[in-house]
C-alpha positions in Angstrom: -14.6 5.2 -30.3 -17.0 2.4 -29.9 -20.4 3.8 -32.2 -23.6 2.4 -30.9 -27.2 2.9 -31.3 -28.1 2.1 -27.7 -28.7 3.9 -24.7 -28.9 3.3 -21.2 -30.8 5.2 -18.8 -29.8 6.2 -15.6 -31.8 6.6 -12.2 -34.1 10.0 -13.3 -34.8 8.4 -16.9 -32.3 10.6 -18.7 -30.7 8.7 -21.4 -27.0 8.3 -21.5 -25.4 7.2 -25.1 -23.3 4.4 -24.6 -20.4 6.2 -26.3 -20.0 8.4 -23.3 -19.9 5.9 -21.0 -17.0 3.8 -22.4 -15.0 7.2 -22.6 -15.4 7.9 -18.8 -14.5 4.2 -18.2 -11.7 4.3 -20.4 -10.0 7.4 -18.5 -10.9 5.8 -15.5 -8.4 2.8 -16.3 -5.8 5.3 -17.3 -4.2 5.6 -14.0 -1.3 2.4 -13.0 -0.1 2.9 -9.6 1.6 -0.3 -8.0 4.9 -0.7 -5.7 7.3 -3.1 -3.9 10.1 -1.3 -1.1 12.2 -3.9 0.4 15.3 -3.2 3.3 18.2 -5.0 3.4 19.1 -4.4 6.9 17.3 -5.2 10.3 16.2 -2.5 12.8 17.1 -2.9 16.3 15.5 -2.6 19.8 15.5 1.4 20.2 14.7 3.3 23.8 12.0 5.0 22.7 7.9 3.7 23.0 6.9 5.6 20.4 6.2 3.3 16.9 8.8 4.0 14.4 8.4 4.1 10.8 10.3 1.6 8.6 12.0 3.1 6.2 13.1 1.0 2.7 16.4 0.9 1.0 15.4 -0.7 -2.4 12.5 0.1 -4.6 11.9 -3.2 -6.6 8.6 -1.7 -8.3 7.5 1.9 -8.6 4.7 1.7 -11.5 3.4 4.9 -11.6 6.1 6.9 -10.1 4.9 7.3 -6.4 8.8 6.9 -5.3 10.8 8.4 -8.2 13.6 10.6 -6.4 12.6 9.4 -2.9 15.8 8.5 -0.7 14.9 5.8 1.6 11.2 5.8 1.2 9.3 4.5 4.0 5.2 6.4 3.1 3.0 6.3 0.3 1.3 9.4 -0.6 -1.7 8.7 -3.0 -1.9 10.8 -5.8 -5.3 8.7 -7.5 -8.2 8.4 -5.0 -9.2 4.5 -5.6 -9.2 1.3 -3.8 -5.7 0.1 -3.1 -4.7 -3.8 -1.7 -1.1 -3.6 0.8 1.3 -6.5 1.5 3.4 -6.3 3.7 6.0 -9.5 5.5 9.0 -9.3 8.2 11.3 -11.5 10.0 12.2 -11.2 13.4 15.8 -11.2 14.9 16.6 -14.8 16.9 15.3 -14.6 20.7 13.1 -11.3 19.6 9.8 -10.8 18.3 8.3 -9.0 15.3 5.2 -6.5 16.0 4.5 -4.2 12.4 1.7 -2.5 11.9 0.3 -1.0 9.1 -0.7 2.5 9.2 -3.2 5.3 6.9 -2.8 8.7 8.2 -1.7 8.3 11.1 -4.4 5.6 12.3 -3.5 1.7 12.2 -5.5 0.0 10.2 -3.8 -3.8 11.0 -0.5 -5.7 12.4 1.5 -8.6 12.0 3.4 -10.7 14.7 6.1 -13.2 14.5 6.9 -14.7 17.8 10.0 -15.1 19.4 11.9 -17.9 19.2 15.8 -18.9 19.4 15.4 -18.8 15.6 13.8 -16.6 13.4 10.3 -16.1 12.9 8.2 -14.6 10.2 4.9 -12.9 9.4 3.2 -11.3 7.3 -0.7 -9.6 6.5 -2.7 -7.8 3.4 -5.4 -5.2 3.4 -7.7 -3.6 1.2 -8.1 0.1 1.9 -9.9 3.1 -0.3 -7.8 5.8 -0.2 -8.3 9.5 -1.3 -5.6 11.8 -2.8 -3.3 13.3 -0.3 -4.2 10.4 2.2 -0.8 8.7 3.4 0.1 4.7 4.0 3.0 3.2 5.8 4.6 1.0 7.7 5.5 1.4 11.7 7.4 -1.5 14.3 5.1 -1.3 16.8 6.6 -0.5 20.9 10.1 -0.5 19.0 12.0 -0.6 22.8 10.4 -4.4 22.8 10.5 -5.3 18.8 12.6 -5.9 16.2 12.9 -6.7 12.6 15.8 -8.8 11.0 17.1 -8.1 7.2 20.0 -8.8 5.4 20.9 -8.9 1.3 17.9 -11.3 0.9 15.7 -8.4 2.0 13.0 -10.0 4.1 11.1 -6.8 4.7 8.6 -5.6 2.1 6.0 -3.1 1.8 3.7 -3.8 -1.4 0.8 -1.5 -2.8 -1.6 -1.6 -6.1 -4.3 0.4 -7.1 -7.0 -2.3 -7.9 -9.3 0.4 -9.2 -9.8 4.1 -9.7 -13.0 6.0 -7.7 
């Protein structure tokens, strides 16, 4: 414990000891939460209009535990309220497009689009979001009867999340 004859004085003039302070921010930084899900296979045009949620066959990081004993995870389910920064990338299948979007409880938050082409096209888009426990993050292939994503064992599709700070 850091031992100090200082003070600091918050908004109503009550002193604080500086001890104190470094103790809340210390259990503060306690918490580690960070996560990569890839897929290693591509999801086709489907019938229905409805967005579908992508679903992940490989966890490549699960700091914190957020996936532990998850078959095929495709939502993260915060546990430490806090600001959180997602990455997310896809490919598209030749002569298709790409439309994913990037979802928090249900409401999108932002997409990315990769045109189509007689090759492959890529994209890919980050956000910052503050999250509170129990709220819910994912990804969703947006009018899946008209988009598609391509994968194969070099896992083009990834869904990355970090906790840049507890609130």
């Amino acid at each position: 414990m850091l031992q100090t004859d200082f003070t600091i004085y918050n908004l109503n003039e009550h002193a604080i000891p500086f001890t104190i302070i470094c103790r809340i921010k210390r259990e503060v930084l306690i918490f580690q939460v960070a996560f990569t899900l890839t897929r290693s296979t591509g999801l086709g045009v489907v019938s229905s209009t409805a967005d579908l949620t992508v679903t992940f066959d490989h966890v490549l990081t699960d700091v914190g535990g957020s996936f532990t004993d998850v078959t095929n995870p495709s939502v993260f389910n915060c546990q430490h309220p806090g600001v959180y920064q997602f990455s997310f990338s896809a490919l598209s299948q030749a002569n298709c497009s790409a439309f994913v979007k990037l979802m928090k409880n249900g409401q999108f938050q932002l997409a990315m689009w990769a045109g189509q082409s007689s090759n492959y096209g890529s994209g890919a888009n980050t956000a910052v979001l503050e999250l509170e426990q129990g709220d819910r993050v994912w990804l969703a292939i947006g009018s899946p009867n008209r988009y598609t994503i391509h994968s194969n064992s070099n896992r083009y599709v990834s869904f990355t999340g970090a906790l840049l700070y507890s609130t």
